[in-house]
């Protein structure tokens, strides 16, 4: 079953993690098995407590990777969910049992003391631990605490427009409804928990976690063992540092709970205006920064330079999904250096982009080693020539946040005049969500605008893509100052004419109003390659050979296409006896995993592959923009296979190639080895008549960016 099948059937997927545990284990108390995980090994230890058993420890997925770089992190699945046991007796879910589980996990992991971070119901066990075991607790952070304190009235000078929601929806909060429609309750409840606009992914995650427990277990967790008197008594006995983070729009407990708890414990209170019940998932950058400053504040810089003594410095963030960004980005960097010879450029990048950068002697910032692997996630989402690009990107949210936090720490500690993000989605999104974090000029580049639904995604996917587009449009309208330059790599005609969604603007019209246009950037000038026959000789291609290059770019997603074309080689060779086929596996596919054929050549990563594409007679490629446009610029015939369910390749790239009149679009579903062989033989000697590709795109983009320096 493919990823797409699982999405269509509504079956949950365990998305790639930004950080996997260094150690995991189990403890057993009163016959109940509790699963725990340990990340990192620095001081201090931070223990992210379980909340209500309707969720498990993945609730903290936006915190774990960041704090594992700065501390030692413990999590465990609360009894009732995740990989812990699910007792059905209500007595198993009293607060004292969760507190005892916490101590057992601490003992099993040789943790003498820890900072506790609690969400919602977890505040109850955190209060118990901090009051009754002060020697084990260094400090406590309460987020949206579900404690019986406060009231719908104003508390300590705070007043709120709304407290708990109206009764109508909360009629679903009863055992009969849970047994009748478990999913329906979860969708309602988490819709209330994540009542911030554009929270579809957070709700989707939480519903999937809730479905891992049965409604019978959910009923068993309804224990009234923690009243106001107990909460006040425990609060009065807490003497460690306390931070309370409370959303003003908390529709689960009401914001007065957090205000009252801060007052009762003498803790520091931070109100997050507009945030709901679970801000660590919906506003993770802000919450992570607050937690870091409270628990393990960064040391002050060891060195500071006056502005007049600083050289101009740029930080370039280049998307690792494929190699195309690397080629155009180094071209732009070269042009920037022509305009500003004293400019220093650091790169925040990961494989396979770093392969290009290192071959050129560029400076890859050491912080790059801390980035979570985006290419590996994309590959994990792919099936046989199938990648649901939009859904894969949505499920990369944990990785994107972790990588933004790497960026955040880097630019907090080092001074840059300019940040450049080439489809650095995490940078663009979280800067708009947290505009106060912008402290340098910022240029954004992309070669497509607008998420588009695949037809078989139905109404649900159409609603999701429109919601994501609407959020982006709102970001730009509210904070136009975040992007100092937005550059579309192409021309207005390269943009699809579709709408972002119902009642949303047309993509081309909106992009023309909000972007500058560089023209396409290939990263090379075909004219500089010189005479094609001379180039063929330099690369070892004979004058009588018909050279076919087969390549799928810099990711590992294209292995199935490579095997399909390899299977077509014998038939193609019989139709074209002079055929010489060279398969380029790329940096993320092991050539040894591909089948061999007599006379077929398989190579690993080839530096400056565009030179071979310019010299070939024909190529077979995936539907990615970079390789197809390199072939278009070199005016070579090619067959291209868009990945199934890859909206960018099927809509944006295909639209652009049609404008240039380039390539023959093939269908992996219907075109087997015989069809590929015939298409190769037919198109091998086709005279192309492509629209010429711009050759000054990098210079045009650099001039726009250089104005910011």
mmCIF file of C-alpha atoms in Angstrom, residues 235-522:
data_model
loop_
_atom_site.group_PDB
_atom_site.id
_atom_site.type_symbol
_atom_site.label_atom_id
_atom_site.label_comp_id
_atom_site.label_asym_id
_atom_site.label_seq_id
_atom_site.Cartn_x
_atom_site.Cartn_y
_atom_site.Cartn_z
ATOM 1 C CA UNK A 235 0.908 25.582 45.111
ATOM 2 C CA UNK A 236 1.747 27.183 48.447
ATOM 3 C CA UNK A 237 4.433 24.541 49.066
ATOM 4 C CA UNK A 238 6.335 25.122 45.822
ATOM 5 C CA UNK A 239 9.595 27.032 46.243
ATOM 6 C CA UNK A 240 11.407 26.267 42.971
ATOM 7 C CA UNK A 241 11.297 28.690 40.011
ATOM 8 C CA UNK A 242 7.954 28.615 38.192
ATOM 9 C CA UNK A 243 6.935 29.867 34.751
ATOM 10 C CA UNK A 244 3.306 29.815 33.589
ATOM 11 C CA UNK A 245 2.575 30.168 29.857
ATOM 12 C CA UNK A 246 -1.067 30.853 29.154
ATOM 13 C CA UNK A 247 -2.906 31.535 25.912
ATOM 14 C CA UNK A 248 -5.535 34.250 26.114
ATOM 15 C CA UNK A 249 -7.826 32.268 23.778
ATOM 16 C CA UNK A 250 -7.577 28.966 25.665
ATOM 17 C CA UNK A 251 -10.959 27.377 24.968
ATOM 18 C CA UNK A 252 -10.307 24.211 26.987
ATOM 19 C CA UNK A 253 -9.689 25.465 30.519
ATOM 20 C CA UNK A 254 -10.044 29.201 30.080
ATOM 21 C CA UNK A 255 -7.109 31.572 30.535
ATOM 22 C CA UNK A 256 -7.879 32.388 34.190
ATOM 23 C CA UNK A 257 -6.517 28.979 35.248
ATOM 24 C CA UNK A 258 -2.978 29.920 34.274
ATOM 25 C CA UNK A 259 -3.282 33.384 35.794
ATOM 26 C CA UNK A 260 -4.489 31.941 39.099
ATOM 27 C CA UNK A 261 -1.789 29.272 39.187
ATOM 28 C CA UNK A 262 0.953 31.841 38.675
ATOM 29 C CA UNK A 263 -0.509 33.870 41.522
ATOM 30 C CA UNK A 264 -0.796 30.841 43.814
ATOM 31 C CA UNK A 265 2.785 29.650 43.178
ATOM 32 C CA UNK A 266 4.398 33.081 42.997
ATOM 33 C CA UNK A 267 5.567 32.177 39.524
ATOM 34 C CA UNK A 268 6.249 34.301 36.486
ATOM 35 C CA UNK A 269 3.281 34.605 34.130
ATOM 36 C CA UNK A 270 3.478 35.136 30.378
ATOM 37 C CA UNK A 271 0.233 35.607 28.482
ATOM 38 C CA UNK A 272 0.288 34.723 24.788
ATOM 39 C CA UNK A 273 -2.282 36.945 23.111
ATOM 40 C CA UNK A 274 -4.298 35.048 20.521
ATOM 41 C CA UNK A 275 -2.924 31.624 21.457
ATOM 42 C CA UNK A 276 -5.092 28.675 22.405
ATOM 43 C CA UNK A 277 -4.647 25.723 24.727
ATOM 44 C CA UNK A 278 -1.519 24.107 23.239
ATOM 45 C CA UNK A 279 0.826 26.923 22.179
ATOM 46 C CA UNK A 280 3.923 24.720 22.229
ATOM 47 C CA UNK A 281 2.527 23.067 19.082
ATOM 48 C CA UNK A 282 0.926 26.095 17.439
ATOM 49 C CA UNK A 283 3.436 28.779 18.493
ATOM 50 C CA UNK A 284 6.534 26.625 18.974
ATOM 51 C CA UNK A 285 9.203 29.235 18.250
ATOM 52 C CA UNK A 286 7.963 31.577 20.965
ATOM 53 C CA UNK A 287 7.451 28.781 23.476
ATOM 54 C CA UNK A 288 10.861 27.249 22.752
ATOM 55 C CA UNK A 289 12.590 30.578 23.260
ATOM 56 C CA UNK A 290 10.737 31.136 26.538
ATOM 57 C CA UNK A 291 11.597 27.653 27.793
ATOM 58 C CA UNK A 292 15.243 28.095 26.811
ATOM 59 C CA UNK A 293 15.519 31.440 28.577
ATOM 60 C CA UNK A 294 13.929 29.967 31.715
ATOM 61 C CA UNK A 295 15.708 26.607 31.857
ATOM 62 C CA UNK A 296 19.062 26.932 30.107
ATOM 63 C CA UNK A 297 19.643 30.504 28.965
ATOM 64 C CA UNK A 298 22.313 30.897 26.282
ATOM 65 C CA UNK A 299 25.591 32.467 27.415
ATOM 66 C CA UNK A 300 26.270 36.031 26.276
ATOM 67 C CA UNK A 301 28.464 36.375 23.168
ATOM 68 C CA UNK A 302 32.175 36.160 23.937
ATOM 69 C CA UNK A 303 32.963 38.817 21.351
ATOM 70 C CA UNK A 304 31.284 41.898 19.902
ATOM 71 C CA UNK A 305 32.397 44.114 17.033
ATOM 72 C CA UNK A 306 31.450 47.700 16.329
ATOM 73 C CA UNK A 307 29.386 48.107 13.202
ATOM 74 C CA UNK A 308 32.112 50.005 11.337
ATOM 75 C CA UNK A 309 34.586 47.153 11.812
ATOM 76 C CA UNK A 310 32.336 44.412 10.460
ATOM 77 C CA UNK A 311 32.660 43.032 6.955
ATOM 78 C CA UNK A 312 29.474 42.542 4.976
ATOM 79 C CA UNK A 313 28.165 39.054 5.697
ATOM 80 C CA UNK A 314 25.337 37.015 4.190
ATOM 81 C CA UNK A 315 23.806 33.748 5.356
ATOM 82 C CA UNK A 316 22.472 31.672 2.454
ATOM 83 C CA UNK A 317 19.877 28.970 3.204
ATOM 84 C CA UNK A 318 19.444 26.676 0.210
ATOM 85 C CA UNK A 319 16.714 24.033 0.076
ATOM 86 C CA UNK A 320 18.111 20.480 0.079
ATOM 87 C CA UNK A 321 15.198 19.001 -1.886
ATOM 88 C CA UNK A 322 17.104 18.266 -5.089
ATOM 89 C CA UNK A 323 20.243 19.875 -6.465
ATOM 90 C CA UNK A 324 18.641 22.612 -8.538
ATOM 91 C CA UNK A 325 18.676 25.164 -5.773
ATOM 92 C CA UNK A 326 22.404 24.646 -5.258
ATOM 93 C CA UNK A 327 23.251 25.328 -8.913
ATOM 94 C CA UNK A 328 21.312 28.556 -9.122
ATOM 95 C CA UNK A 329 22.312 29.686 -5.632
ATOM 96 C CA UNK A 330 26.044 29.437 -6.253
ATOM 97 C CA UNK A 331 25.490 31.375 -9.485
ATOM 98 C CA UNK A 332 23.713 34.120 -7.576
ATOM 99 C CA UNK A 333 26.467 34.061 -4.942
ATOM 100 C CA UNK A 334 29.100 34.536 -7.652
ATOM 101 C CA UNK A 335 27.203 37.521 -9.038
ATOM 102 C CA UNK A 336 26.804 39.013 -5.556
ATOM 103 C CA UNK A 337 30.559 38.813 -5.043
ATOM 104 C CA UNK A 338 31.056 40.664 -8.302
ATOM 105 C CA UNK A 339 28.896 43.482 -6.972
ATOM 106 C CA UNK A 340 30.319 43.331 -3.420
ATOM 107 C CA UNK A 341 33.856 41.869 -3.538
ATOM 108 C CA UNK A 342 34.191 42.085 0.245
ATOM 109 C CA UNK A 343 31.030 40.060 0.902
ATOM 110 C CA UNK A 344 31.414 36.950 3.072
ATOM 111 C CA UNK A 345 28.841 34.235 2.435
ATOM 112 C CA UNK A 346 28.121 31.417 4.862
ATOM 113 C CA UNK A 347 25.856 28.557 3.830
ATOM 114 C CA UNK A 348 23.345 26.839 6.080
ATOM 115 C CA UNK A 349 22.747 23.719 4.045
ATOM 116 C CA UNK A 350 22.655 19.947 4.058
ATOM 117 C CA UNK A 351 23.259 17.045 1.707
ATOM 118 C CA UNK A 352 23.014 16.959 -1.293
ATOM 119 C CA UNK A 353 23.463 20.754 -1.565
ATOM 120 C CA UNK A 354 26.677 20.532 0.436
ATOM 121 C CA UNK A 355 28.175 18.251 -2.232
ATOM 122 C CA UNK A 356 27.999 21.143 -4.713
ATOM 123 C CA UNK A 357 29.150 23.724 -2.175
ATOM 124 C CA UNK A 358 32.143 21.723 -0.986
ATOM 125 C CA UNK A 359 33.236 20.989 -4.546
ATOM 126 C CA UNK A 360 33.379 24.761 -5.080
ATOM 127 C CA UNK A 361 35.181 25.511 -1.824
ATOM 128 C CA UNK A 362 32.242 27.420 -0.319
ATOM 129 C CA UNK A 363 32.048 27.870 3.462
ATOM 130 C CA UNK A 364 29.364 25.609 4.893
ATOM 131 C CA UNK A 365 28.592 26.863 8.388
ATOM 132 C CA UNK A 366 29.315 24.265 11.108
ATOM 133 C CA UNK A 367 25.752 24.682 12.397
ATOM 134 C CA UNK A 368 24.636 22.878 9.236
ATOM 135 C CA UNK A 369 25.554 19.613 10.951
ATOM 136 C CA UNK A 370 22.660 20.195 13.352
ATOM 137 C CA UNK A 371 20.013 20.333 10.616
ATOM 138 C CA UNK A 372 17.437 17.553 10.476
ATOM 139 C CA UNK A 373 17.517 15.694 7.169
ATOM 140 C CA UNK A 374 14.782 16.914 4.841
ATOM 141 C CA UNK A 375 15.767 14.797 1.829
ATOM 142 C CA UNK A 376 15.558 11.603 3.856
ATOM 143 C CA UNK A 377 12.047 12.532 4.937
ATOM 144 C CA UNK A 378 10.964 13.157 1.339
ATOM 145 C CA UNK A 379 12.394 9.808 0.305
ATOM 146 C CA UNK A 380 10.587 8.062 3.161
ATOM 147 C CA UNK A 381 7.317 9.466 1.832
ATOM 148 C CA UNK A 382 7.797 8.176 -1.705
ATOM 149 C CA UNK A 383 6.461 5.006 -3.257
ATOM 150 C CA UNK A 384 6.966 3.655 -6.785
ATOM 151 C CA UNK A 385 7.483 6.890 -8.759
ATOM 152 C CA UNK A 386 4.934 8.414 -6.411
ATOM 153 C CA UNK A 387 5.401 11.306 -4.017
ATOM 154 C CA UNK A 388 2.501 13.226 -2.577
ATOM 155 C CA UNK A 389 4.540 16.382 -2.343
ATOM 156 C CA UNK A 390 2.019 18.534 -0.472
ATOM 157 C CA UNK A 391 1.232 15.916 2.157
ATOM 158 C CA UNK A 392 4.922 15.046 2.542
ATOM 159 C CA UNK A 393 5.672 18.708 3.163
ATOM 160 C CA UNK A 394 2.892 18.937 5.756
ATOM 161 C CA UNK A 395 4.315 15.929 7.578
ATOM 162 C CA UNK A 396 7.725 17.594 7.631
ATOM 163 C CA UNK A 397 6.528 20.233 10.120
ATOM 164 C CA UNK A 398 8.613 18.867 12.986
ATOM 165 C CA UNK A 399 11.748 18.849 10.821
ATOM 166 C CA UNK A 400 11.105 22.343 9.494
ATOM 167 C CA UNK A 401 10.646 23.757 12.995
ATOM 168 C CA UNK A 402 13.798 22.025 14.238
ATOM 169 C CA UNK A 403 15.766 23.521 11.356
ATOM 170 C CA UNK A 404 14.361 26.979 11.964
ATOM 171 C CA UNK A 405 15.557 26.726 15.566
ATOM 172 C CA UNK A 406 19.067 25.917 14.274
ATOM 173 C CA UNK A 407 18.846 29.070 12.172
ATOM 174 C CA UNK A 408 17.497 31.041 15.132
ATOM 175 C CA UNK A 409 20.398 30.115 17.389
ATOM 176 C CA UNK A 410 22.925 30.812 14.657
ATOM 177 C CA UNK A 411 21.721 34.335 13.844
ATOM 178 C CA UNK A 412 21.254 35.114 17.528
ATOM 179 C CA UNK A 413 24.945 34.439 18.119
ATOM 180 C CA UNK A 414 26.417 35.768 14.857
ATOM 181 C CA UNK A 415 25.850 39.012 12.962
ATOM 182 C CA UNK A 416 24.735 38.971 9.342
ATOM 183 C CA UNK A 417 23.691 41.856 7.127
ATOM 184 C CA UNK A 418 21.576 39.677 4.871
ATOM 185 C CA UNK A 419 19.694 36.398 4.939
ATOM 186 C CA UNK A 420 18.900 34.712 1.612
ATOM 187 C CA UNK A 421 16.412 31.840 1.567
ATOM 188 C CA UNK A 422 15.945 29.796 -1.598
ATOM 189 C CA UNK A 423 12.717 27.909 -0.901
ATOM 190 C CA UNK A 424 13.759 27.836 2.749
ATOM 191 C CA UNK A 425 10.160 27.231 3.775
ATOM 192 C CA UNK A 426 10.901 26.983 7.478
ATOM 193 C CA UNK A 427 12.648 30.349 7.477
ATOM 194 C CA UNK A 428 9.909 32.139 5.575
ATOM 195 C CA UNK A 429 7.023 30.632 7.531
ATOM 196 C CA UNK A 430 8.363 31.103 11.035
ATOM 197 C CA UNK A 431 9.660 34.608 10.358
ATOM 198 C CA UNK A 432 6.147 35.603 9.372
ATOM 199 C CA UNK A 433 4.760 33.847 12.442
ATOM 200 C CA UNK A 434 7.388 35.553 14.614
ATOM 201 C CA UNK A 435 8.250 38.833 12.854
ATOM 202 C CA UNK A 436 10.100 40.122 15.909
ATOM 203 C CA UNK A 437 12.825 37.549 15.122
ATOM 204 C CA UNK A 438 13.803 39.380 11.924
ATOM 205 C CA UNK A 439 17.099 41.176 12.596
ATOM 206 C CA UNK A 440 18.675 41.388 9.124
ATOM 207 C CA UNK A 441 17.640 42.139 5.564
ATOM 208 C CA UNK A 442 15.881 39.110 4.075
ATOM 209 C CA UNK A 443 15.558 37.969 0.459
ATOM 210 C CA UNK A 444 13.268 35.094 -0.542
ATOM 211 C CA UNK A 445 13.465 33.106 -3.783
ATOM 212 C CA UNK A 446 11.171 30.481 -5.253
ATOM 213 C CA UNK A 447 10.342 28.999 -8.643
ATOM 214 C CA UNK A 448 6.690 28.214 -7.884
ATOM 215 C CA UNK A 449 3.932 29.906 -5.928
ATOM 216 C CA UNK A 450 0.813 28.206 -4.621
ATOM 217 C CA UNK A 451 -0.024 24.754 -3.279
ATOM 218 C CA UNK A 452 -2.381 22.936 -5.655
ATOM 219 C CA UNK A 453 -4.539 19.879 -4.881
ATOM 220 C CA UNK A 454 -4.268 16.659 -6.820
ATOM 221 C CA UNK A 455 -7.585 15.650 -8.411
ATOM 222 C CA UNK A 456 -7.903 12.385 -6.477
ATOM 223 C CA UNK A 457 -7.363 14.249 -3.203
ATOM 224 C CA UNK A 458 -10.977 15.327 -3.382
ATOM 225 C CA UNK A 459 -12.617 18.159 -1.513
ATOM 226 C CA UNK A 460 -10.525 17.604 1.621
ATOM 227 C CA UNK A 461 -7.200 18.192 -0.086
ATOM 228 C CA UNK A 462 -8.622 21.169 -1.962
ATOM 229 C CA UNK A 463 -9.641 22.699 1.371
ATOM 230 C CA UNK A 464 -6.213 22.012 2.903
ATOM 231 C CA UNK A 465 -4.223 23.552 0.060
ATOM 232 C CA UNK A 466 -6.503 26.588 0.005
ATOM 233 C CA UNK A 467 -6.061 26.992 3.769
ATOM 234 C CA UNK A 468 -2.278 26.896 3.466
ATOM 235 C CA UNK A 469 -2.386 29.389 0.604
ATOM 236 C CA UNK A 470 -4.715 31.675 2.554
ATOM 237 C CA UNK A 471 -2.344 31.671 5.515
ATOM 238 C CA UNK A 472 0.575 32.631 3.271
ATOM 239 C CA UNK A 473 -1.431 35.454 1.688
ATOM 240 C CA UNK A 474 -2.386 36.718 5.148
ATOM 241 C CA UNK A 475 1.266 36.598 6.233
ATOM 242 C CA UNK A 476 2.382 38.789 3.342
ATOM 243 C CA UNK A 477 -0.505 41.211 3.773
ATOM 244 C CA UNK A 478 0.074 41.595 7.515
ATOM 245 C CA UNK A 479 3.872 41.705 7.479
ATOM 246 C CA UNK A 480 5.135 42.956 4.105
ATOM 247 C CA UNK A 481 8.298 44.142 5.883
ATOM 248 C CA UNK A 482 9.478 40.583 6.577
ATOM 249 C CA UNK A 483 10.479 39.932 2.959
ATOM 250 C CA UNK A 484 12.696 42.778 1.801
ATOM 251 C CA UNK A 485 12.874 41.100 -1.595
ATOM 252 C CA UNK A 486 10.738 38.324 -3.036
ATOM 253 C CA UNK A 487 12.135 37.001 -6.313
ATOM 254 C CA UNK A 488 10.378 34.586 -8.621
ATOM 255 C CA UNK A 489 12.864 32.515 -10.596
ATOM 256 C CA UNK A 490 11.209 32.834 -13.941
ATOM 257 C CA UNK A 491 8.840 35.110 -15.828
ATOM 258 C CA UNK A 492 5.194 35.974 -15.129
ATOM 259 C CA UNK A 493 4.153 33.644 -17.965
ATOM 260 C CA UNK A 494 5.733 30.733 -16.075
ATOM 261 C CA UNK A 495 3.121 31.050 -13.335
ATOM 262 C CA UNK A 496 -0.065 29.008 -13.514
ATOM 263 C CA UNK A 497 -3.316 30.951 -13.855
ATOM 264 C CA UNK A 498 -5.203 28.862 -11.277
ATOM 265 C CA UNK A 499 -6.639 30.410 -8.139
ATOM 266 C CA UNK A 500 -5.092 29.840 -4.722
ATOM 267 C CA UNK A 501 -8.509 28.507 -3.744
ATOM 268 C CA UNK A 502 -12.188 29.502 -3.725
ATOM 269 C CA UNK A 503 -12.562 33.223 -3.022
ATOM 270 C CA UNK A 504 -8.771 33.640 -3.199
ATOM 271 C CA UNK A 505 -6.885 35.558 -5.911
ATOM 272 C CA UNK A 506 -5.428 34.106 -9.069
ATOM 273 C CA UNK A 507 -1.896 32.891 -8.504
ATOM 274 C CA UNK A 508 -0.329 34.773 -11.414
ATOM 275 C CA UNK A 509 -2.041 38.064 -10.595
ATOM 276 C CA UNK A 510 -1.057 37.907 -6.928
ATOM 277 C CA UNK A 511 2.532 36.887 -7.691
ATOM 278 C CA UNK A 512 2.997 39.715 -10.173
ATOM 279 C CA UNK A 513 1.898 42.144 -7.454
ATOM 280 C CA UNK A 514 4.230 40.763 -4.775
ATOM 281 C CA UNK A 515 7.366 39.501 -6.557
ATOM 282 C CA UNK A 516 10.223 40.699 -8.700
ATOM 283 C CA UNK A 517 11.143 38.434 -11.623
ATOM 284 C CA UNK A 518 14.676 37.319 -12.409
ATOM 285 C CA UNK A 519 13.983 35.115 -15.392
ATOM 286 C CA UNK A 520 15.064 31.522 -15.134
ATOM 287 C CA UNK A 521 18.452 30.713 -13.545
ATOM 288 C CA UNK A 522 20.145 27.622 -14.921
#
